mmCIF file of C-alpha atoms in Angstrom:
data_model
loop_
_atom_site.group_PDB
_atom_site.id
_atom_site.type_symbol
_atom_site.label_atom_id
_atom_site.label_comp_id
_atom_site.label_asym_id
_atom_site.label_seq_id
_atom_site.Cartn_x
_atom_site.Cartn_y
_atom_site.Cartn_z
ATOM 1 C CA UNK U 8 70.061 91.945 82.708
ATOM 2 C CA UNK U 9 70.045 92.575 86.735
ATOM 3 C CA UNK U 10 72.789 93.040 88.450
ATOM 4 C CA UNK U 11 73.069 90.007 90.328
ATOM 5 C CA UNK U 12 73.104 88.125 86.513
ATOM 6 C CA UNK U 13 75.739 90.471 85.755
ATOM 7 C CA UNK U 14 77.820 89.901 88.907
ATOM 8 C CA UNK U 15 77.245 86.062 88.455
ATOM 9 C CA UNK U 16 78.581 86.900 84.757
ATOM 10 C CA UNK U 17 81.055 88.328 86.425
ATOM 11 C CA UNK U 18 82.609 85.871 88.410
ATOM 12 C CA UNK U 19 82.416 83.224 85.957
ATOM 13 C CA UNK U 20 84.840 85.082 83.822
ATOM 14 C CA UNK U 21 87.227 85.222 86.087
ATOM 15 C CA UNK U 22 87.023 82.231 88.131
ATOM 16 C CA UNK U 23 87.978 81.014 84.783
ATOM 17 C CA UNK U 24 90.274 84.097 83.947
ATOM 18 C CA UNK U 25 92.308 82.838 87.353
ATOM 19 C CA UNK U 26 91.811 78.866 87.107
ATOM 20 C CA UNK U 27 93.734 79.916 83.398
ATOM 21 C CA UNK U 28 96.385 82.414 84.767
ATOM 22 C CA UNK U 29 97.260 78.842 87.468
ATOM 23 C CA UNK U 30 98.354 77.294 84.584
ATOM 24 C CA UNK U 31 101.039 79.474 83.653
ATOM 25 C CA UNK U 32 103.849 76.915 83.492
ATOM 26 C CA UNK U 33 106.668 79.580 85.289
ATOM 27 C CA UNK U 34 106.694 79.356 88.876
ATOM 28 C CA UNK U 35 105.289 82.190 91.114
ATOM 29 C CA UNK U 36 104.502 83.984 87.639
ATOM 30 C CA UNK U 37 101.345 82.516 88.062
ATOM 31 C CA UNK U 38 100.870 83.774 91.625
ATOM 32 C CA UNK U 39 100.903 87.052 90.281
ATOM 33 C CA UNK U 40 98.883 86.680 87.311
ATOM 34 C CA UNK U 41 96.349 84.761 89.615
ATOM 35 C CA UNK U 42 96.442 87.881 91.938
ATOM 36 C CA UNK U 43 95.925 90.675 89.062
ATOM 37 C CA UNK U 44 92.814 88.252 87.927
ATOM 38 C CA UNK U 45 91.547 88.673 91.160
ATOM 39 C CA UNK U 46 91.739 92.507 91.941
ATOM 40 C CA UNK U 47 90.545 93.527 88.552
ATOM 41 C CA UNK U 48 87.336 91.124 89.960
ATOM 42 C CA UNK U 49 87.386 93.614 92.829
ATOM 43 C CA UNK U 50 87.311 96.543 91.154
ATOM 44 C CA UNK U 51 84.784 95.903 89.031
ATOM 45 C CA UNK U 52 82.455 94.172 91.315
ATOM 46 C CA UNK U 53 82.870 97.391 93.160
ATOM 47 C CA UNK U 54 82.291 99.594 90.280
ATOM 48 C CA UNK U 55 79.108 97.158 89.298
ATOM 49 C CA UNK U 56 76.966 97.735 92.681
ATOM 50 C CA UNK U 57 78.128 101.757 92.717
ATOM 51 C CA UNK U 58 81.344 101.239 94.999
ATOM 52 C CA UNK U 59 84.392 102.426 94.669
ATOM 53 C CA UNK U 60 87.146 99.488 95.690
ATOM 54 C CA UNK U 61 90.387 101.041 95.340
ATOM 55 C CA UNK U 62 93.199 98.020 96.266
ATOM 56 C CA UNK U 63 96.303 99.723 97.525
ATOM 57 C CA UNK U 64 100.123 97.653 97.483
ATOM 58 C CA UNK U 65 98.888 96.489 101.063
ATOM 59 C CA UNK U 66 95.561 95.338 99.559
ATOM 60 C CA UNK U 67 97.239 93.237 96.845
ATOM 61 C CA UNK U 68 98.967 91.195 99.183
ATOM 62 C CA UNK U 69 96.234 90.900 101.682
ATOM 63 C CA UNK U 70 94.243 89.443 98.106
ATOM 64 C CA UNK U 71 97.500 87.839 97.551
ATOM 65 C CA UNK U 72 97.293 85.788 100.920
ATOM 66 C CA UNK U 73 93.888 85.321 100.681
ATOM 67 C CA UNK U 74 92.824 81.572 101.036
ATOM 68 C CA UNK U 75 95.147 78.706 100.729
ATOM 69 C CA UNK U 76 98.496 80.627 99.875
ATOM 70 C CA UNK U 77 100.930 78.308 100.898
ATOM 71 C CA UNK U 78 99.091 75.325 98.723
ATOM 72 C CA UNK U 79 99.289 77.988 95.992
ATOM 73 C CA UNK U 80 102.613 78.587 96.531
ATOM 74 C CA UNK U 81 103.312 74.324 96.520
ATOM 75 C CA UNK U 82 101.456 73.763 93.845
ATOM 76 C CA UNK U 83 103.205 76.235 92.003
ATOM 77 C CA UNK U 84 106.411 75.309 93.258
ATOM 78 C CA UNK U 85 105.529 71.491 92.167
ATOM 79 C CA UNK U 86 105.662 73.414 88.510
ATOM 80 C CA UNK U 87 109.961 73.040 88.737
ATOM 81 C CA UNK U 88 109.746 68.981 88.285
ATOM 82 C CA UNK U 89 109.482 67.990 85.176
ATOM 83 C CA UNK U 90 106.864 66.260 83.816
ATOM 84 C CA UNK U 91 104.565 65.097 85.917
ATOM 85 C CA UNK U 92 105.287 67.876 88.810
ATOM 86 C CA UNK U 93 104.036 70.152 86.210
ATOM 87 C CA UNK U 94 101.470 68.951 84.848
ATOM 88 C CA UNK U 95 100.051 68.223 88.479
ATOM 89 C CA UNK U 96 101.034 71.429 89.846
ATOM 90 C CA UNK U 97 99.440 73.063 87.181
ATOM 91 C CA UNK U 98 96.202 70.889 87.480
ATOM 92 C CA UNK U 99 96.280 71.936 91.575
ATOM 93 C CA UNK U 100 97.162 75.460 91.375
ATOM 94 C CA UNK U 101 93.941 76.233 88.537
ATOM 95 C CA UNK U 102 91.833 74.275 91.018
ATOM 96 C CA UNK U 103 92.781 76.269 94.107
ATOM 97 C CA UNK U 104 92.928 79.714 92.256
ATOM 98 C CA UNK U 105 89.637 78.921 90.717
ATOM 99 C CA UNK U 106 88.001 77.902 94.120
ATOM 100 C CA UNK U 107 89.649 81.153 95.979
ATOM 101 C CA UNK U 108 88.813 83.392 93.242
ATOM 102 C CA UNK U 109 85.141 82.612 93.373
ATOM 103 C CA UNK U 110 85.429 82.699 97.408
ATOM 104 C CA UNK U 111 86.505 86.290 97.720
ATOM 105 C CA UNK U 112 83.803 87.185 94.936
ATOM 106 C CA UNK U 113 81.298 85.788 97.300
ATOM 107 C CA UNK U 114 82.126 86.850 100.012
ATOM 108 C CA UNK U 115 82.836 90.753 98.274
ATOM 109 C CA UNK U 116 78.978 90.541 96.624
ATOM 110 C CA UNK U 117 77.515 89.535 100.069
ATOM 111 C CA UNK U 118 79.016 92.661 101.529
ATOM 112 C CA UNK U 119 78.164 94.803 98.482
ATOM 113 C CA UNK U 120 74.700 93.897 98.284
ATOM 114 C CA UNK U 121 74.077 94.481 102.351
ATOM 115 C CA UNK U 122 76.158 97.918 101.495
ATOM 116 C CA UNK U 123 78.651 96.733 104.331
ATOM 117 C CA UNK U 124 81.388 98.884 102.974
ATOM 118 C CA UNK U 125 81.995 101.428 105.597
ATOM 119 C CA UNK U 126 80.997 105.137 103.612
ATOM 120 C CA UNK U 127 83.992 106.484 104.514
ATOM 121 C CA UNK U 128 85.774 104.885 102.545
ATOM 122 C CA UNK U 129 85.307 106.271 99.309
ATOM 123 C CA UNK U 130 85.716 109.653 101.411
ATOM 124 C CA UNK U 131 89.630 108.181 102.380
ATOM 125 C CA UNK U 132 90.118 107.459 98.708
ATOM 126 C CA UNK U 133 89.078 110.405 97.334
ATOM 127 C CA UNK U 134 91.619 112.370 99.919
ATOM 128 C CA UNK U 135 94.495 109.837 99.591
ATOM 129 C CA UNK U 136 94.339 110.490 95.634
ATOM 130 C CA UNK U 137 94.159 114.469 96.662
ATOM 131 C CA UNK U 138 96.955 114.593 98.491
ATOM 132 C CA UNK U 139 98.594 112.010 96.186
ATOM 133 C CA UNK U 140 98.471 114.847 93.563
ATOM 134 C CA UNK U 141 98.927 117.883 95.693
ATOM 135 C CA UNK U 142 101.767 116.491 96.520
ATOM 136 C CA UNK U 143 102.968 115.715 92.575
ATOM 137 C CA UNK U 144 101.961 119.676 92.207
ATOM 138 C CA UNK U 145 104.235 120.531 95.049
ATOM 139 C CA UNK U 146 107.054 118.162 93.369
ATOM 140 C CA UNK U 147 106.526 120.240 90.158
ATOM 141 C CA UNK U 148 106.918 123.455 91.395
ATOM 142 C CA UNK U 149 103.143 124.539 90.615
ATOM 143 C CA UNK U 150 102.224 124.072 94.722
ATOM 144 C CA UNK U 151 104.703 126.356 96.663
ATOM 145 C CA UNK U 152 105.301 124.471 100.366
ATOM 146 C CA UNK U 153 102.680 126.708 102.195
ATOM 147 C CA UNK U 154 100.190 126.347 99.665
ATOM 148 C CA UNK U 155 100.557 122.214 100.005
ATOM 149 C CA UNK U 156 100.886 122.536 103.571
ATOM 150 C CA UNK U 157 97.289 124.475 103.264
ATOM 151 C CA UNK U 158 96.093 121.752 101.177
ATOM 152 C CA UNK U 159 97.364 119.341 103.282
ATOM 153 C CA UNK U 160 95.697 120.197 106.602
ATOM 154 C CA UNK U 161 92.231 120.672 104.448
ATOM 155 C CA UNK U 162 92.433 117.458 103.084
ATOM 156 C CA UNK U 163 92.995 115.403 106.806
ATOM 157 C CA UNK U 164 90.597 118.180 108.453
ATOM 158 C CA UNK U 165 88.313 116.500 105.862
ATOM 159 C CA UNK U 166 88.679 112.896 107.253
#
């Protein structure tokens, strides 16, 4: 199987994986569920073509406001009405998850497949989780202040 079958693959399963998180009948739950669907598309995109796509808080709600939010957010909303507003928001929120799910899985292949994600980024991971642990070490007692501040400057002299 290439990897462009596999990406395609992929995406189907969650296009459909978000288009069925929509439908969750609580209001904004869905938003969130919608969201997860989509990072975990990122990641392992990412992790399919050899990148590393690491999604930070402020990545989340950049995927979050990806695309046609605020209809998301309507359509969800729609969900409080009884009846017919949720049965119709739930029929508009799996359409417009589904279509922005399978828009920022586009548009993430295109740029994995021209290898448009800048190197250094997998460099800035790799020294954001360093010093994310140095500084647990430090926390613990097993890193004494100088030795983190060491570790610290090594890590940014890195960047």
């Amino acid at each position: 199987m290439t990897t462009q079958s596999r990406a395609e693959e992929l995406i189907s399963n969650h296009v459909a994986g978000a288009a069925a998180a929509a439908a969750i009948p609580i209001p904004l739950v869905d938003l969130v569920a919608v969201t997860a669907v989509q990072l975990s598309m990122m990641r392992k995109l990412g992790r399919l073509y050899g990148a590393h796509v690491g999604v930070d808080a402020a990545g989340a709600v950049g995927v979050g406001l990806f695309g046609a939010l605020l209809p998301r957010v309507a359509a969800s909303a729609l969900k409080i009405l009884p009846g017919i507003g949720t049965i119709g928001g739930a029929v508009a929120q799996s359409a417009l998850s589904g279509a922005t799910t399978w828009a920022l899985a586009q548009s993430m292949r295109e740029r994995l497949e021209r290898g448009e994600l800048h190197p250094d980024v997998q460099a800035q991971s790799d020294v954001a989780r360093s010093l994310a642990r140095a500084d647990r070490l430090r926390r613990r007692g097993v890193l004494s202040e100088e030795e983190y501040a060491r570790t610290r400057a090594e890590l940014f002299d890195a960047l």
